[in-house]
PDB file of C-alpha atoms in Angstrom:
ATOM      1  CA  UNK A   1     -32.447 -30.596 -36.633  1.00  0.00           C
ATOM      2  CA  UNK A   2     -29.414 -29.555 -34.414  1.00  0.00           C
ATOM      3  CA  UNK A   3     -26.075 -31.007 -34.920  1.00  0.00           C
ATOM      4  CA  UNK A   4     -23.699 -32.123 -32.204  1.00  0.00           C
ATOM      5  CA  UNK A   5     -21.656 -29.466 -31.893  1.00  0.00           C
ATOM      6  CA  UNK A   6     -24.284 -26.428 -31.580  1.00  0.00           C
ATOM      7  CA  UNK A   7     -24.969 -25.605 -28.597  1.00  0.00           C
ATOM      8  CA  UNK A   8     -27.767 -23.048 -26.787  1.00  0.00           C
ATOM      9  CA  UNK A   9     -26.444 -20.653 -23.881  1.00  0.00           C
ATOM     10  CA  UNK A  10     -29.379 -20.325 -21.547  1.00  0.00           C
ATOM     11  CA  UNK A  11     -30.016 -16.897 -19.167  1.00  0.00           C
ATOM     12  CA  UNK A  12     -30.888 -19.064 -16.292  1.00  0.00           C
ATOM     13  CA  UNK A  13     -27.525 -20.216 -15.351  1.00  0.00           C
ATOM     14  CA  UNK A  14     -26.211 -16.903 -15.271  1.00  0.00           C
ATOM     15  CA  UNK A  15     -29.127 -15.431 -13.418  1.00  0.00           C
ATOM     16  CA  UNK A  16     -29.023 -18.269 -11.071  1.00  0.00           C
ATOM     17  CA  UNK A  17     -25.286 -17.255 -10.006  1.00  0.00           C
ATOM     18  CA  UNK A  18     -26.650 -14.209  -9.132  1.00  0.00           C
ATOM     19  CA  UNK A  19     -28.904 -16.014  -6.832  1.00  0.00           C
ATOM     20  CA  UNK A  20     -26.437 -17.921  -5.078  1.00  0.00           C
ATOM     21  CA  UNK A  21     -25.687 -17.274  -1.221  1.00  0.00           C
ATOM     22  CA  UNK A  22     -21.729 -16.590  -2.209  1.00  0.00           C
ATOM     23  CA  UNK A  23     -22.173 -14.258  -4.589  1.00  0.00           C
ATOM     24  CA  UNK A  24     -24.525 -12.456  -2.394  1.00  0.00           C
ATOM     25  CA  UNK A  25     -22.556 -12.518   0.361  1.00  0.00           C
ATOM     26  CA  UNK A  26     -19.982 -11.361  -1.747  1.00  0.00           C
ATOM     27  CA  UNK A  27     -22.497  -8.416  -3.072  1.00  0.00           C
ATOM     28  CA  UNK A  28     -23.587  -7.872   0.571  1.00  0.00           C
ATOM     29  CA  UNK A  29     -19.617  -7.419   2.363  1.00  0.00           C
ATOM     30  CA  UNK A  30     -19.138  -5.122  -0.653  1.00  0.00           C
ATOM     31  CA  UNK A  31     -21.883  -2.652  -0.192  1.00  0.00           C
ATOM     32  CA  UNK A  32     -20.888  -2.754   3.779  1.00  0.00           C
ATOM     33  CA  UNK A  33     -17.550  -2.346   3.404  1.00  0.00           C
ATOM     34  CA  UNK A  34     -17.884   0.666   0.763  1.00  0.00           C
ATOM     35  CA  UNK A  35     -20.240   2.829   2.154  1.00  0.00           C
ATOM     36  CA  UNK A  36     -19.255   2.073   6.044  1.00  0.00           C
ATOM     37  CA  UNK A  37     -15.678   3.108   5.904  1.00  0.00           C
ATOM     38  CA  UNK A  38     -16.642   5.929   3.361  1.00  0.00           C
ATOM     39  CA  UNK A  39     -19.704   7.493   5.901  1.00  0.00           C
ATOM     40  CA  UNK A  40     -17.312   6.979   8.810  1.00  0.00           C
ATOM     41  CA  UNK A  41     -14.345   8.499   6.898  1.00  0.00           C
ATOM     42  CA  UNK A  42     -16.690  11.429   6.240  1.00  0.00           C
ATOM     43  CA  UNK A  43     -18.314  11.872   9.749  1.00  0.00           C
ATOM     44  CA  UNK A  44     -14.234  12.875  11.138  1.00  0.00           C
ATOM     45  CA  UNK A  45     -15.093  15.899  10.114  1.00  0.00           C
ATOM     46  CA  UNK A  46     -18.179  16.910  11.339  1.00  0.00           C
ATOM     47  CA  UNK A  47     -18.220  14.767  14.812  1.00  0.00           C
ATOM     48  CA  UNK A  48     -22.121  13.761  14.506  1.00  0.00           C
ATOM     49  CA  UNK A  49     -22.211  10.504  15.795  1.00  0.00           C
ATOM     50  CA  UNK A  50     -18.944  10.421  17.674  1.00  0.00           C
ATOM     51  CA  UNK A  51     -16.383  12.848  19.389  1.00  0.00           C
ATOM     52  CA  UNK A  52     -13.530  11.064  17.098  1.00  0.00           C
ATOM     53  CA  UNK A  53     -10.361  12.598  18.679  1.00  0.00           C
ATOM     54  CA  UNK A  54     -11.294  10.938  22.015  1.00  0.00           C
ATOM     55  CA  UNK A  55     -10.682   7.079  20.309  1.00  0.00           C
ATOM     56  CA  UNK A  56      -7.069   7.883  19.701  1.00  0.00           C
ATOM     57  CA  UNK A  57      -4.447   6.618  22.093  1.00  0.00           C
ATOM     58  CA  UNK A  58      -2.769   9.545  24.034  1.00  0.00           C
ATOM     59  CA  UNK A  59       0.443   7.714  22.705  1.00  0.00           C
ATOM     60  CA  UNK A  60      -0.336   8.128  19.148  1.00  0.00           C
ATOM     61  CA  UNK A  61      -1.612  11.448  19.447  1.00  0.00           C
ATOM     62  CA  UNK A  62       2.084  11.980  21.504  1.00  0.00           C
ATOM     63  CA  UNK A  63       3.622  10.574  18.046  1.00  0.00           C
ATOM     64  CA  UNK A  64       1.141  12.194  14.880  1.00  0.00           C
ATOM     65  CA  UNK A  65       1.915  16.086  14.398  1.00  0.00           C
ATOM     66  CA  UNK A  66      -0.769  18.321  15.240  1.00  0.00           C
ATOM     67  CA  UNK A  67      -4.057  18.200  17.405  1.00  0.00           C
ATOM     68  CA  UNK A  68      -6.005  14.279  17.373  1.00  0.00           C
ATOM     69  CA  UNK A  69      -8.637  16.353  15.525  1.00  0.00           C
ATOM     70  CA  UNK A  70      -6.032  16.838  12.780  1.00  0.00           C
ATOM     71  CA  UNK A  71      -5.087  13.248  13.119  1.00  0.00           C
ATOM     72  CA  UNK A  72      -8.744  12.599  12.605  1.00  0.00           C
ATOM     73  CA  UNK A  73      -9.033  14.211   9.358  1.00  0.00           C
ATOM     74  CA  UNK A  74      -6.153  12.347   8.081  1.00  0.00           C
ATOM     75  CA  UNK A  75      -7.737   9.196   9.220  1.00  0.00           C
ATOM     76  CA  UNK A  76     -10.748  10.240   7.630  1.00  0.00           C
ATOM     77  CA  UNK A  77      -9.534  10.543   4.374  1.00  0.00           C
ATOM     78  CA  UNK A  78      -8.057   7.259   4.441  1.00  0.00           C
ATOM     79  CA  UNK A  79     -11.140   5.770   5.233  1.00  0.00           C
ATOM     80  CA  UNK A  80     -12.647   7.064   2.462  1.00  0.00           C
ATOM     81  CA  UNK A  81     -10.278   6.043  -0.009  1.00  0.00           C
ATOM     82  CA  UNK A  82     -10.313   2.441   1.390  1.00  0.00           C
ATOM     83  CA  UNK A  83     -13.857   2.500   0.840  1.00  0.00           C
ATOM     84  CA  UNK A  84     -13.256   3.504  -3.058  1.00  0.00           C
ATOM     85  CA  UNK A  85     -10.844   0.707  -3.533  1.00  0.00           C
ATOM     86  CA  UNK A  86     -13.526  -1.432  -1.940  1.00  0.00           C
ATOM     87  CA  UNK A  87     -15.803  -0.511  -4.511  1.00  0.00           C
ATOM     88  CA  UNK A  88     -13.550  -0.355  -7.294  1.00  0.00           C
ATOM     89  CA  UNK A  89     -11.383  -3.654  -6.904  1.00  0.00           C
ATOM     90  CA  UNK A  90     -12.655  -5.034  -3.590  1.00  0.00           C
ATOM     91  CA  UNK A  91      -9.873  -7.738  -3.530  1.00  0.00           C
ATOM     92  CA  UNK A  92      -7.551  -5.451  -2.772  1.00  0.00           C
ATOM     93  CA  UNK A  93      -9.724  -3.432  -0.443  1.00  0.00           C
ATOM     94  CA  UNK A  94     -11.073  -6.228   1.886  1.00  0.00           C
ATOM     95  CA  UNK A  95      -7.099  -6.525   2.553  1.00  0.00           C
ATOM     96  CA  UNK A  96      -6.575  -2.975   2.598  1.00  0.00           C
ATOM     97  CA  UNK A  97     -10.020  -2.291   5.828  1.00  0.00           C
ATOM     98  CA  UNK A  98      -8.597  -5.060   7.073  1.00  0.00           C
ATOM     99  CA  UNK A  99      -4.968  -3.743   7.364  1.00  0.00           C
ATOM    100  CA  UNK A 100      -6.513  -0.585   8.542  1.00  0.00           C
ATOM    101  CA  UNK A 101      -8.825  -2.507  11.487  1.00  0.00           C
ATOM    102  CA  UNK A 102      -5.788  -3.937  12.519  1.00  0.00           C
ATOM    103  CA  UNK A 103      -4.387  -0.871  13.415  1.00  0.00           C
ATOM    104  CA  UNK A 104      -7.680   0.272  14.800  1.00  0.00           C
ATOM    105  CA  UNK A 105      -7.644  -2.400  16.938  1.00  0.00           C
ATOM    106  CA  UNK A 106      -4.597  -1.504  18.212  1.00  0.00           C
ATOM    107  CA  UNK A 107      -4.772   1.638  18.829  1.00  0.00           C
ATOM    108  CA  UNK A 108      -8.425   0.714  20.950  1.00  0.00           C
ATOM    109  CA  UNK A 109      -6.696  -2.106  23.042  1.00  0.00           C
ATOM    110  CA  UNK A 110      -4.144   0.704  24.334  1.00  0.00           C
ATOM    111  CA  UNK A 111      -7.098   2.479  25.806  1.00  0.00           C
ATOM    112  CA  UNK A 112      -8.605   1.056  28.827  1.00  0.00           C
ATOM    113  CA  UNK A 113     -12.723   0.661  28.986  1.00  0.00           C
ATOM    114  CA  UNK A 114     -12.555   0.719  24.533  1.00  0.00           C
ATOM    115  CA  UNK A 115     -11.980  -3.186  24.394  1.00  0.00           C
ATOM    116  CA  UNK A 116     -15.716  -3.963  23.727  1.00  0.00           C
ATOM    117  CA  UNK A 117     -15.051  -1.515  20.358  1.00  0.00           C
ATOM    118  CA  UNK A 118     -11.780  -3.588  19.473  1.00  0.00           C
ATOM    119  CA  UNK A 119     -13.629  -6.601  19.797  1.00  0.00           C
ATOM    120  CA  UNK A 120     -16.409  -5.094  17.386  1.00  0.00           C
ATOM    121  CA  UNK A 121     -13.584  -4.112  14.778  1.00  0.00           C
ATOM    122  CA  UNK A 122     -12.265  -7.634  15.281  1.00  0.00           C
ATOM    123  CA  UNK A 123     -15.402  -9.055  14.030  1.00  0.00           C
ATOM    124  CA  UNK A 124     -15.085  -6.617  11.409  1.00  0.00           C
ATOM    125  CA  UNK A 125     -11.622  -7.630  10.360  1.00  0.00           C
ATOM    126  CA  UNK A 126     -12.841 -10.960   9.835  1.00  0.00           C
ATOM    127  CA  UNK A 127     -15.666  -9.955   7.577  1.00  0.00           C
ATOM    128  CA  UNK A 128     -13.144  -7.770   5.652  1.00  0.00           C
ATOM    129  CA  UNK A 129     -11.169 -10.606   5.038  1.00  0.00           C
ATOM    130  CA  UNK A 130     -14.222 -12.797   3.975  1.00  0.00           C
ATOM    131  CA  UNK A 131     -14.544 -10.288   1.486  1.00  0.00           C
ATOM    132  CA  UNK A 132     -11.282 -10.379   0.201  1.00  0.00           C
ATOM    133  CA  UNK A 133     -11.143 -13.748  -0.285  1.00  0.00           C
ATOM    134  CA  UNK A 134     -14.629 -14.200  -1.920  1.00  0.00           C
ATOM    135  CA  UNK A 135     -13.423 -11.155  -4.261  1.00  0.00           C
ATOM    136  CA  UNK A 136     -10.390 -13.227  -5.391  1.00  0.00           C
ATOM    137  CA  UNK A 137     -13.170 -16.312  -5.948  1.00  0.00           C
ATOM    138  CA  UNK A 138     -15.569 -14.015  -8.192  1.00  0.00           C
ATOM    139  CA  UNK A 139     -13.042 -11.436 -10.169  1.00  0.00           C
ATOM    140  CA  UNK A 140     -13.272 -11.651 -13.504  1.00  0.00           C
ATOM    141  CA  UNK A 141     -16.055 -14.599 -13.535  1.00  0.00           C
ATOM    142  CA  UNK A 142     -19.589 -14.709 -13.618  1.00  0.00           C
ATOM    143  CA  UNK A 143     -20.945 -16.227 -10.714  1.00  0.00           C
ATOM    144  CA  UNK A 144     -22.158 -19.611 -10.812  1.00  0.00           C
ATOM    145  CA  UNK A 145     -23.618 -20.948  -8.128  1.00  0.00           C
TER     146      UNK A 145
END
């Protein structure tokens, strides 16, 4: 005999927030937007699937100290920090790639025939963003639904 006020927690509605298309997109712009800017962040310094130095704008290489290889370092660490926040406390970090995209973009629109890449990073911004916002949504709740 159960009485009014007992009441049974079940696993399935948690489990099925885990399920949901939100949360996973939430899970899924996470993972992407930790280990991308973190692989990219770590790839300034060794150059293997880019020559980095040659997507800075002459005018911003004219304004940083140093060589754009040394620029590229510092960009690279900053990159990979933004992908730690990401994975630490992603609704700051979705605001924080996307801040940083922003200036990527940028710095690619002020180099003729790298619009196609700006226009990538645009899309990119936006899913950034998406994170952010669906960060804000889950933080500090299970999902449910």
């Amino acid at each position: 005999m159960s009485s009014p006020t007992t009441t049974t927690t079940s696993a399935v509605p948690r489990r099925s927030g885990f399920t949901g298309p939100g949360y996973q997109a939430f899970v899924i712009l996470r993972t992407g937007f930790t280990v991308a800017p973190i692989l990219f962040g770590l790839d300034k310094f060794a150059n293997l699937l880019v020559d980095w130095p040659t997507y800075l704008a002459p005018w911003i290489n004219d304004v940083v100290p140093g060589s754009a290889q040394a620029a590229m370092y510092a960009v690279g660490v900053i990159e990979i920090v933004a992908g730690l926040v990401v994975a630490i406390a992603p609704r700051f970090g979705g605001w924080l790639v996307a801040g940083w995209l922003a200036g990527i973009i940028v710095n690619l629109l002020t180099i003729p025939g790298y619009y196609d890449i700006a226009l990538r990073d645009f899309g990119l911004l936006l899913g950034a963003i998406a994170l952010a916002r669906l960060a804000q949504h889950y933080h500090g709740k299970r999902p449910s639904h």
